[in-house]
Coordinates of C-alpha atoms in Angstrom, one line a residue:
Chain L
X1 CA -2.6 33.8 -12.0
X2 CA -0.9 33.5 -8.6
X3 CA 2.4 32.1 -7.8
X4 CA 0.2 29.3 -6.0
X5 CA -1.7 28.4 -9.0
X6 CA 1.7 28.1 -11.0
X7 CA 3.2 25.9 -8.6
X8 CA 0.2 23.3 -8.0
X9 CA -0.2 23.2 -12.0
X10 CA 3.9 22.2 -12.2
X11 CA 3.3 19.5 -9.2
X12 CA 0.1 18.0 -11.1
X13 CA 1.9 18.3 -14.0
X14 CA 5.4 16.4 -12.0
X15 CA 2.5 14.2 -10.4
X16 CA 0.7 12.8 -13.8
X17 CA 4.3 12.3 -15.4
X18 CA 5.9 10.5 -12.8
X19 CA 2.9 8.3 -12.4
X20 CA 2.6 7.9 -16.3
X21 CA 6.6 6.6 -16.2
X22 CA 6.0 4.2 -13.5
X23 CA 2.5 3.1 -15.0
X24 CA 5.0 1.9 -17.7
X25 CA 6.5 -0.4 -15.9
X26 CA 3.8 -1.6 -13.9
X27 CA 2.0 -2.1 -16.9
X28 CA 5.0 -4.6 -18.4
X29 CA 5.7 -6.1 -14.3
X30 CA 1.3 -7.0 -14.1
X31 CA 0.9 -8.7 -17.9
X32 CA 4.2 -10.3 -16.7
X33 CA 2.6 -11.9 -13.6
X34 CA -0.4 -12.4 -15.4
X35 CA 1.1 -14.5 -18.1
X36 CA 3.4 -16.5 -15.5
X37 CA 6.8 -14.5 -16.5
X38 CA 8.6 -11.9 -14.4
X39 CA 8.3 -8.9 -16.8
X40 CA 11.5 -6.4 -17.0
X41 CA 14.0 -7.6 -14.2
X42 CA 17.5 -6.3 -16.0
X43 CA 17.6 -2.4 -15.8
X44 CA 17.7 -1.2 -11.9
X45 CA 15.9 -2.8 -9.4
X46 CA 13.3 -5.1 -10.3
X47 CA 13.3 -3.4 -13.5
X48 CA 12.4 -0.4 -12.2
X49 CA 14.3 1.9 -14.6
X50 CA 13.4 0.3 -17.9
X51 CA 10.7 3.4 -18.6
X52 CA 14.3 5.3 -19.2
X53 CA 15.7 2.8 -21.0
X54 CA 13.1 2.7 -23.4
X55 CA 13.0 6.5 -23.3
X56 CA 16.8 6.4 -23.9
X57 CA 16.3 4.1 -27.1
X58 CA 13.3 6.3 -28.9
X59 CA 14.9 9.4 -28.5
X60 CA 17.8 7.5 -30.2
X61 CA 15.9 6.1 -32.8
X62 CA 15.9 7.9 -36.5
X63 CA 12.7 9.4 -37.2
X64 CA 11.3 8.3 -40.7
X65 CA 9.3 10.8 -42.7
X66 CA 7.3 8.3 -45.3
X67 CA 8.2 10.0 -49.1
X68 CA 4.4 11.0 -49.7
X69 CA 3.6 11.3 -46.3
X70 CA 2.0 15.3 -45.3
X71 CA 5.0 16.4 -43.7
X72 CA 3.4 19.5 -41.6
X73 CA 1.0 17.1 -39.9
X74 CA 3.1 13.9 -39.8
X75 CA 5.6 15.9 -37.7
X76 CA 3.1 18.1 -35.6
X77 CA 0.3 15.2 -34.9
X78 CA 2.4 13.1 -32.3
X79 CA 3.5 15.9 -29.7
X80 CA -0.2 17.3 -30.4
X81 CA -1.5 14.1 -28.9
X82 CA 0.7 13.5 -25.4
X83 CA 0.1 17.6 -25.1
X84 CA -3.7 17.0 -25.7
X85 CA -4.2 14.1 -23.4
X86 CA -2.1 15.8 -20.9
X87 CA -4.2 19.2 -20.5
X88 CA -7.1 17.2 -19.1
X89 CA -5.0 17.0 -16.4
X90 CA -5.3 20.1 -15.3
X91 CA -8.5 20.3 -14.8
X92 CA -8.4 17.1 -12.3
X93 CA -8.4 18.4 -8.8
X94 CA -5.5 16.4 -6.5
X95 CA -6.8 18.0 -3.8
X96 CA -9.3 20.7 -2.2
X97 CA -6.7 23.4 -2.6
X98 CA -4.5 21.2 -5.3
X99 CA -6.8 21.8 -8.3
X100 CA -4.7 23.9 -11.0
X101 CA -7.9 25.0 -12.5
X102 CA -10.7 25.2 -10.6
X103 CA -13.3 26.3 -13.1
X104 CA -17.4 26.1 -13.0
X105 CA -17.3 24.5 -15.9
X106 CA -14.9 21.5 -15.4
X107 CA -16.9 18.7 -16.6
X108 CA -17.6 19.9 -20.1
X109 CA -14.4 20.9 -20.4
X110 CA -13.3 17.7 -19.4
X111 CA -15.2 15.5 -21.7
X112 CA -14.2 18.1 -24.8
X113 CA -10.7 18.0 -24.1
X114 CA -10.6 14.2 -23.8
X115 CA -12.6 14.8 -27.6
X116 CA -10.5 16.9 -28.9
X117 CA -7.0 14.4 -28.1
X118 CA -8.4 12.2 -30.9
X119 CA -8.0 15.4 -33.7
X120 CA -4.1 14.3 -33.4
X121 CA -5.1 10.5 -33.5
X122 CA -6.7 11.5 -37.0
X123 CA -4.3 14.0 -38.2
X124 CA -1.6 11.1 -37.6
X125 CA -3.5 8.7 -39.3
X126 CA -4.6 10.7 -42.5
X127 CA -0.6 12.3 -42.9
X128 CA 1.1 9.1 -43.0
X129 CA -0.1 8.2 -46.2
X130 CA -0.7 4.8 -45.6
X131 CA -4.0 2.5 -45.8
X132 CA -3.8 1.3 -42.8
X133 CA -3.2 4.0 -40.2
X134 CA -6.2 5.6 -42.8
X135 CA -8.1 2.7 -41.5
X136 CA -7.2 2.8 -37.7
X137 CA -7.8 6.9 -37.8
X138 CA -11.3 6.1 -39.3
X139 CA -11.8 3.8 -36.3
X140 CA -10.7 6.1 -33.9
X141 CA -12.9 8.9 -34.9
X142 CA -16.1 6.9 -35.7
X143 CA -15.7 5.1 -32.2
X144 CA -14.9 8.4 -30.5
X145 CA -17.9 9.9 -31.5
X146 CA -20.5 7.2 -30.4
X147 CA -18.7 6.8 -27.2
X148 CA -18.9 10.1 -26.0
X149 CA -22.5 10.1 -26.3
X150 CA -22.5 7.8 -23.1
X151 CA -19.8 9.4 -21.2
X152 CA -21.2 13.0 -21.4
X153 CA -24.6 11.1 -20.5
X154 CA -22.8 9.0 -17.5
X155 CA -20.3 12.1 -16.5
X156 CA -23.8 13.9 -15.9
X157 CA -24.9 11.8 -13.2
X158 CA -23.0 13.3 -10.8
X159 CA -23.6 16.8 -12.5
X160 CA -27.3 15.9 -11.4
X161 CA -26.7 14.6 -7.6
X162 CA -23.7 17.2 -6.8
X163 CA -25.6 19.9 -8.7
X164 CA -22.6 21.4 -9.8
X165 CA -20.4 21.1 -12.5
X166 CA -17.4 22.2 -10.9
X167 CA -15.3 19.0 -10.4
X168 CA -13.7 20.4 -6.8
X169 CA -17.4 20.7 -5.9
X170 CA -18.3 17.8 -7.0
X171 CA -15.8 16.1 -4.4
X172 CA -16.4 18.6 -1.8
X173 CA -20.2 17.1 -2.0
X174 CA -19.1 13.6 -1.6
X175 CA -16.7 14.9 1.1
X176 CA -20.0 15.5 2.8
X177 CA -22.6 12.6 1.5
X178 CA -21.0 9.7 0.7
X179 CA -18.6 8.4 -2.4
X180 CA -21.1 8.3 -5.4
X181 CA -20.3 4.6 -5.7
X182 CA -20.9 4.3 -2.1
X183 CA -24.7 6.0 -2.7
X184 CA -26.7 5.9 -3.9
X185 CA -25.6 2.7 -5.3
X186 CA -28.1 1.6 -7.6
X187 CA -27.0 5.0 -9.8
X188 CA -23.7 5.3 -8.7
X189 CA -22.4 2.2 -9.7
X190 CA -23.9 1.2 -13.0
X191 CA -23.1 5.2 -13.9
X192 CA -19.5 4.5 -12.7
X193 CA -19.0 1.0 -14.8
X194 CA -20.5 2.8 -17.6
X195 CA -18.1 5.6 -17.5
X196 CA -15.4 3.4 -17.3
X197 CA -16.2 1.3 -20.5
X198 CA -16.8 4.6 -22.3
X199 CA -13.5 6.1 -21.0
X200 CA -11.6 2.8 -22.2
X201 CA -13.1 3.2 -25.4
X202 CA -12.2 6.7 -25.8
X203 CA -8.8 6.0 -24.9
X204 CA -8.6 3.3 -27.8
X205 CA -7.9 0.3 -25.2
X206 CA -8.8 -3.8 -25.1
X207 CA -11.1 -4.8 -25.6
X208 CA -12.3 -1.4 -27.3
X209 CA -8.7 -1.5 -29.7
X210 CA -10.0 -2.1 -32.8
X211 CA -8.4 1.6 -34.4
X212 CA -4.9 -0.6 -33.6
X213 CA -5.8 -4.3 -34.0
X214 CA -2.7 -5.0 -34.7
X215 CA -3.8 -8.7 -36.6
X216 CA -5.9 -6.5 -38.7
X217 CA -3.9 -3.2 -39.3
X218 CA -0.3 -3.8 -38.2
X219 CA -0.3 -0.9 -35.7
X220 CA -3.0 1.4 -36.9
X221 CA -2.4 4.7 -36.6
X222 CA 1.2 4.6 -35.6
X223 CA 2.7 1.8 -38.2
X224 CA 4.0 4.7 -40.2
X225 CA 6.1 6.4 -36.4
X226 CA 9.1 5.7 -35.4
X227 CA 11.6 6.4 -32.5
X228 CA 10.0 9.4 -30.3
X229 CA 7.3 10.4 -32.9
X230 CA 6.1 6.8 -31.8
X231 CA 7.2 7.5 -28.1
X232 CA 4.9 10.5 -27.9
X233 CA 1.8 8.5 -29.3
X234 CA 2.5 5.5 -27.4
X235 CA 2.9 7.9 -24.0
X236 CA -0.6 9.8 -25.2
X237 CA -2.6 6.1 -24.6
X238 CA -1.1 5.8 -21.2
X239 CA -1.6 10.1 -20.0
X240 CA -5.0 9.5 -21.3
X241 CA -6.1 6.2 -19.5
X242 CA -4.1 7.7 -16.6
X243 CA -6.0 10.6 -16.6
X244 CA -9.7 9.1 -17.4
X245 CA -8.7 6.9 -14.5
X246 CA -8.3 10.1 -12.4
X247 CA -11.4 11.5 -14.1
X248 CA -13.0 8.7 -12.8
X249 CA -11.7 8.6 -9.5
X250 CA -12.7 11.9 -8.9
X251 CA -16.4 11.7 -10.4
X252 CA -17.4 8.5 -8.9
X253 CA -14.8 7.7 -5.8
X254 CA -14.6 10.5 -3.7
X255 CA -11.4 12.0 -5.5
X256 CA -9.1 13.1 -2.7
X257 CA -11.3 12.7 0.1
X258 CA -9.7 10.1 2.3
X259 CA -10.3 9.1 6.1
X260 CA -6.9 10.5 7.4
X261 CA -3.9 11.5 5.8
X262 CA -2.7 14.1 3.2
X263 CA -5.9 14.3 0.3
X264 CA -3.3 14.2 -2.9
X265 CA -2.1 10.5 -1.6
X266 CA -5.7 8.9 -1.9
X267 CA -6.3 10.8 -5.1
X268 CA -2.7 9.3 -6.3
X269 CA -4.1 6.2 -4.8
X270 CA -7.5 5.9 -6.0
X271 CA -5.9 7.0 -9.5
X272 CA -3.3 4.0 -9.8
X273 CA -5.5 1.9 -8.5
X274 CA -8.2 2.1 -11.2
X275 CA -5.0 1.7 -13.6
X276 CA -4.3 -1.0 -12.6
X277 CA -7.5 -2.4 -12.7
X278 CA -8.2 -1.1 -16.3
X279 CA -4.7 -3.0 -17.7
X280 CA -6.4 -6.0 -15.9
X281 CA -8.7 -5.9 -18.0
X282 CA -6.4 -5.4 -20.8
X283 CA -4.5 -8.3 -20.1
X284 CA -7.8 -10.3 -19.1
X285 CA -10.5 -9.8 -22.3
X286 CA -10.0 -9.8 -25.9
X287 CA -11.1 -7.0 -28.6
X288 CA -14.5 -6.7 -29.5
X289 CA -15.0 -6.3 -33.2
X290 CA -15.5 -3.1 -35.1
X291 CA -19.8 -3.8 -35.5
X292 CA -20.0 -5.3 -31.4
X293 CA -17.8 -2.3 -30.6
X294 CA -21.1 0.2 -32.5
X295 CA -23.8 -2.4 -31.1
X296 CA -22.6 -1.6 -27.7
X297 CA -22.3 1.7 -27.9
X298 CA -26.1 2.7 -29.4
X299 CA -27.9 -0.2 -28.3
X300 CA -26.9 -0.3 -24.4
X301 CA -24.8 2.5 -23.0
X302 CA -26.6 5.0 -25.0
X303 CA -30.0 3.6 -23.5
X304 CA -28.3 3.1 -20.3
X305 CA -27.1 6.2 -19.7
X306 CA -29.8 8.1 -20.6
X307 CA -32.3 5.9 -18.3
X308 CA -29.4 6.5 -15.7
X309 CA -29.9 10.5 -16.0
X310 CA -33.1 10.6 -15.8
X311 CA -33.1 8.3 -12.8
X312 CA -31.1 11.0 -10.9
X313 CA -33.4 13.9 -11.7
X314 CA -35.9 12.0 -9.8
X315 CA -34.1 10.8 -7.3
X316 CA -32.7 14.6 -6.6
X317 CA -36.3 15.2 -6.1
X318 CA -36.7 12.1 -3.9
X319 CA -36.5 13.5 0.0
X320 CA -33.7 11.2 0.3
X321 CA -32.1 13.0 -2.8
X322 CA -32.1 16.3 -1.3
Chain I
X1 CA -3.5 52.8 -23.2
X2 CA -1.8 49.9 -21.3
X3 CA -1.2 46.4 -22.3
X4 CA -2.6 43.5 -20.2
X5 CA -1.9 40.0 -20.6
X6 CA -5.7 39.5 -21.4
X7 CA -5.5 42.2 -24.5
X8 CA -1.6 40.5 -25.6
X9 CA -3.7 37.1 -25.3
X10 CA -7.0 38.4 -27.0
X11 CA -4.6 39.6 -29.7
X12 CA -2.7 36.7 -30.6
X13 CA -6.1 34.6 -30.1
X14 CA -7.7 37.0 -32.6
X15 CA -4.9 36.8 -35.0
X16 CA -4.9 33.2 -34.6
X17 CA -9.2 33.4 -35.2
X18 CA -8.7 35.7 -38.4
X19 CA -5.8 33.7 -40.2
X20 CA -7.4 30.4 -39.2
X21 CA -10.2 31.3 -40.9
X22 CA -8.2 31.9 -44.0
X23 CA -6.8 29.2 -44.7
X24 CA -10.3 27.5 -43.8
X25 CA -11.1 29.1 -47.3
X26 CA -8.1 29.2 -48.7
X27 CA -6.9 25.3 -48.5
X28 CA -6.6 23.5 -51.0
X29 CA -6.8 19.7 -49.4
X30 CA -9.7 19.3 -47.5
X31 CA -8.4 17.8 -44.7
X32 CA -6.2 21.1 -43.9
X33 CA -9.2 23.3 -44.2
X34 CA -10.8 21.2 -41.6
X35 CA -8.0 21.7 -39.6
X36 CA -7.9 25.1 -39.5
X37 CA -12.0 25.3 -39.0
X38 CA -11.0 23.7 -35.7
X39 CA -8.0 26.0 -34.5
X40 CA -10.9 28.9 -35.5
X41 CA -13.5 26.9 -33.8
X42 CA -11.1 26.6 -30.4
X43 CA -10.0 30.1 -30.4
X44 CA -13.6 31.3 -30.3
X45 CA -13.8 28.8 -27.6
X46 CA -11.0 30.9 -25.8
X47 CA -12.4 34.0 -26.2
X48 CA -16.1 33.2 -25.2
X49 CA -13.9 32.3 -22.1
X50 CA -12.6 36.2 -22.3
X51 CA -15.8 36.9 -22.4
X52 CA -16.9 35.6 -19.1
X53 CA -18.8 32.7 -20.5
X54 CA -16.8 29.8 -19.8
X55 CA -19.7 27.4 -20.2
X56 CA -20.2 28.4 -23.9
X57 CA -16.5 28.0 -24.5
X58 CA -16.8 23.9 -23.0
X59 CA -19.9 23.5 -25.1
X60 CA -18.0 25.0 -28.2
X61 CA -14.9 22.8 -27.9
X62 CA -17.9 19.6 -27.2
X63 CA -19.8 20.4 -29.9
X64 CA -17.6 21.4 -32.9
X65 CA -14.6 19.2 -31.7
X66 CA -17.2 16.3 -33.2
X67 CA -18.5 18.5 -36.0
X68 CA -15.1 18.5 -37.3
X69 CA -13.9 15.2 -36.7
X70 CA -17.0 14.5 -38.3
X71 CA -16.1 16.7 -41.1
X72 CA -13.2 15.0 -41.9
X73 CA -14.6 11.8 -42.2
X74 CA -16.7 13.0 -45.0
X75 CA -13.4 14.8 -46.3
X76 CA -12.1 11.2 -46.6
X77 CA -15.0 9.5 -47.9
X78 CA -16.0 12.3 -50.9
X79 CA -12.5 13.4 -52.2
X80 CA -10.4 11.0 -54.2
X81 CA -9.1 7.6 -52.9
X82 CA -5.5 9.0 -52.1
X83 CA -6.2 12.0 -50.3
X84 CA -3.9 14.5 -52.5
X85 CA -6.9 15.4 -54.5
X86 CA -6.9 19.5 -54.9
X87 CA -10.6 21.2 -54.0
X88 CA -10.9 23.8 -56.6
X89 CA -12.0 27.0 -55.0
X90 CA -14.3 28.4 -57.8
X91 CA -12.3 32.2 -59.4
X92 CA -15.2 33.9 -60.4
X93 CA -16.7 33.1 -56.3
X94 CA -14.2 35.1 -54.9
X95 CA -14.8 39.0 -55.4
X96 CA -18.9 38.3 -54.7
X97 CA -17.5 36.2 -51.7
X98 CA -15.3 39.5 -50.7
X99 CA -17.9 41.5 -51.0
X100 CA -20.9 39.7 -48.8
X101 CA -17.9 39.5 -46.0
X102 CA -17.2 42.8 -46.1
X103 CA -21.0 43.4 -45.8
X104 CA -21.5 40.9 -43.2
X105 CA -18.1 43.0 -41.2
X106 CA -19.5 46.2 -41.5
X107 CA -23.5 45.4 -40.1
X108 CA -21.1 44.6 -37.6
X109 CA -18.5 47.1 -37.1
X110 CA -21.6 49.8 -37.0
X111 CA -23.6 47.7 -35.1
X112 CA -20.9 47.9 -32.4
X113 CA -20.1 51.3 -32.9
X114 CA -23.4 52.7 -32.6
X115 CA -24.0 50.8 -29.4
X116 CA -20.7 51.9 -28.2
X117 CA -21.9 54.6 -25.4
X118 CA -24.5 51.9 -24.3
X119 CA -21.3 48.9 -23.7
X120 CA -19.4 51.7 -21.7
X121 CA -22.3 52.6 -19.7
X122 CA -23.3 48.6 -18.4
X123 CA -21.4 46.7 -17.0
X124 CA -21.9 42.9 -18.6
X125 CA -23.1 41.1 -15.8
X126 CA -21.3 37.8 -15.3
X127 CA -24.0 35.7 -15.2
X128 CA -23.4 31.6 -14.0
X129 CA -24.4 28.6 -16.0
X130 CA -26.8 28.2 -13.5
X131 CA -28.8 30.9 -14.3
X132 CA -29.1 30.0 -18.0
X133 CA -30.2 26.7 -17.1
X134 CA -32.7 27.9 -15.8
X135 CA -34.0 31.0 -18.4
X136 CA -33.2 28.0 -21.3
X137 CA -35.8 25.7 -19.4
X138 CA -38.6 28.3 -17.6
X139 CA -38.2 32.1 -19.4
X140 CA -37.3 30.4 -23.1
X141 CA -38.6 27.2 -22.9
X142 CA -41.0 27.1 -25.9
X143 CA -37.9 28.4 -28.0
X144 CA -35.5 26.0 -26.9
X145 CA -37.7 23.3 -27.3
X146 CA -38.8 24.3 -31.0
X147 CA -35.3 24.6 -32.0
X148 CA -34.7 20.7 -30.3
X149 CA -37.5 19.7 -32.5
X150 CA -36.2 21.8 -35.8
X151 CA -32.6 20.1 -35.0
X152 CA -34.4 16.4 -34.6
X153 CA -36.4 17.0 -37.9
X154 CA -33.4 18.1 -39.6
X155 CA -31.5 15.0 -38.3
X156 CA -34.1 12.6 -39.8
X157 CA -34.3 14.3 -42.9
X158 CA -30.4 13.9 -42.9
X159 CA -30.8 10.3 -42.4
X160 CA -33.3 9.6 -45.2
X161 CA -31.3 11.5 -47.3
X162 CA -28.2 9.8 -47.0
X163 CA -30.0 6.4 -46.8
X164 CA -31.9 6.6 -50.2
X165 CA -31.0 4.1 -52.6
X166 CA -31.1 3.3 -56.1
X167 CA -34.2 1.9 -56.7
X168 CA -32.0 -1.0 -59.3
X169 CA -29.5 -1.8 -57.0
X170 CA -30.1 -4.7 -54.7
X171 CA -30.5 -3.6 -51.4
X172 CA -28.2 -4.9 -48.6
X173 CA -28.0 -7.7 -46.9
X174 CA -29.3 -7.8 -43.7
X175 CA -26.8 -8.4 -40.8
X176 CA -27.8 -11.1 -38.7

């Protein structure tokens, strides 16, 4: 590994933090607006430091170990599933030379990883010895697994057009043809709002929430957490949708290719601008329930997707595909 | 003989493989077996990756990071309502159990001793994911798509099988 490739996987790293902290509060600042109230104002300007504060006040926080709770896994599930969410990120290339693994085989990888940050989910769930983080765990996993049958089915559209599964590659080709959004429209776009809903689903967010109703099961998974056990799962939500947004961004919206201008700033750009669309929609819609949420998932996306994929064989084969 | 990262990394990997797949047999709750099939399951993923076949290791970590999430859903639903319940690994199992291992480790051992002159001699070619796209769908395509129709029938069969009911009981009602 080069010195380069050490540095640019620190600065994504840096770059995915920072953005996760600040996500925080513009998270709390947006449902603020959005419900006609200012959102944090007190801690530095316009509220701009409370992501510390409330860092500050987990870290200070006793952690409680429930008295039949499985101890190993209760302690090692919520690191597992911030450093989980958080590897997907290096796969995500911030720019054509910014990409701390550039590997063939990026889009698998991708999807697998994003997969395999819902073993913590469970393993939190199951060790805290509790019915209802039991219940939200179940959720998680049952809703994980029909959901990623779309999004490997949607995440292959581009596989198809780009014919490569390299993600760097995949940009590169919409460096040079157009944003796959842009066009061809009629499969970029449906593939792209599909991706998204799958993504949002993975990620355990409204109106796809149901493993952490919190009317239903107090908090789900995490009742049993508290102080930065709860911290790490609570960051884990935000990495992920952070990083399906920038998953997104780079599949579907060109990733760092910009007009002018440094290429990490539009993939920043593009990134926090799909976050904020997705807690828009948090803040907007309410949760589907738990036998919609299934419906969904077999009886359209699945469908969907795969009349999407086959769509874009064909239309590689199209002389305007070529 | 020098060590390299990738033999310090193959080694702890290994080790990581072999005592995985210990306690995998060894565990006495369910849910920790399944556990440790997936830190066995991802450190075969890492070494496919030593092996120069990256796109095996993604479809590894796909595949079987559902298999055992899957797993342990059934964990939940078939042990006892509170999760403690012990598995009893059956005493008399073990020595037969040994021994088929040990079978199973020495086909292989001599397998790869025998064929040790022929390893030194090629050179494994690094072949992309492009090119077994294409073998899977031109060179072996009646193979692979027999074994998609074995996995469908299988599927199916696992359906009916876990849909059979008692003939007494009432069946469901239908959701509207």
């Amino acid at each position: 590994m080069t010195l380069f490739a050490w540095l640019s996987s620190i600065l994504v790293a840096v770059i995915v933090l920072t953005v996760t902290a600040f996500g925080l509060w513009w998270e709390r600042k947006l449902a603020g607006r959005m419900q006609s109230r200012l959102g944090p104002t007190i801690v530095g300007p316009i509220g701009l430091f409370q992501p510390i504060a409330d860092l500050l006040k987990l870290v200070q926080k006793e952690p409680i170990i429930p008295q039949r709770a499985d101890r190993a896994l209760f302690w090692l599930a919520p690191p597992l599933t911030t450093l989980f969410a958080l590897l997907v990120a290096a796969l995500v290339p911030f720019g054509p030379k910014l990409a701390p693994a550039n590997i063939d085989v990026g889009v698998p990888l991708i999807i697998a990883l994003g997969g395999l940050a819902l073993i913590p989910v469970w393993m939190a769930g199951w060790a805290s010895h509790n019915k209802y983080a039991l219940l939200g765990a179940m959720r998680a996993v049952a809703q994980s697994v029909s959901y990623g049958v779309p999004l490997v089915l949607t995440a292959l559209v581009p596989v198809i057009l780009a014919g490569s599964m390299n993600l760097n590659s995949i940009v590169a080709w919409q460096h040079r043809h157009h944003w796959l959004v842009v066009w061809p429209v009629f499969l970029g776009l449906p593939a792209f709002i599909l991706f998204i809903l799958a993504m949002l689903a993975e990620a355990n967010r409204i109106p796809f929430d149901i493993p952490e109703a919190e009317s239903e099961l107090v908090a789900g998974v995490s009742t049993e957490y508290t102080g930065m056990h709860f911290g790490f799962i609570y960051l884990a939500e935000y990495v992920h949708t952070l990083v399906g947004s920038a998953v997104a961004s780079t599949l579907f919206l060109g990733g760092w290719d910009g007009p002018f201008g440094p290429s990490v700033l539009w993939m920043v750009l593009k990134t926090c601008l799909l976050f904020s669309v997705l807690y828009w929609l948090r803040w907007s819609l309410v949760r589907l329930r738990a036998d919609q949420l299934m419906a969904l998932a077999w009886k359209w996306l699945v469908p969907a997707g795969l009349a999407l994929v086959l769509l874009a064989a064909v239309w590689t084969q199209t002389p305007w595909g070529r | 003989m020098t060590f390299t990262a990738t033999m310090i990394v193959f080694a702890l990997v290994g080790a990581l493989a072999f005592v995985g797949s210990i306690f995998t047999v060894r565990s006495s709750k369910l849910v920790h077996a399944v556990l440790w099939l997936g830190v066995t399951l991802g450190m075969t993923a890492i070494l496919f990756v030593q092996l120069g076949a990256p796109f095996l290791a993604g479809i590894q970590l796909l595949l079987y990071v559902g298999g055992v999430m899957t797993l342990m859903i059934f964990g939940v639903l078939l042990t006892k309502r509170d999760g403690d319940s012990e598995l009893k690994t059956e005493e008399p199992s073990r020595e037969r159990g040994a021994l088929i291992a040990l079978a199973v480790f020495a086909v292989l051992a001599g397998t790869i001793w025998l064929g040790r002159d022929a390893l030194q001699r090629t050179a494994v070619p690094s072949l992309g994911t492009g090119w077994l796209g294409t073998s899977l769908l031109t060179r072996h395509l009646v193979a692979f798509e027999a074994l998609s129709a074995l996995l469908l029938a299988a599927m199916i069969g696992a359906i009916v099988i876990a849909r059979r009911r008692d003939p007494d009981q009432p069946s469901e009602p239908k959701e509207s």
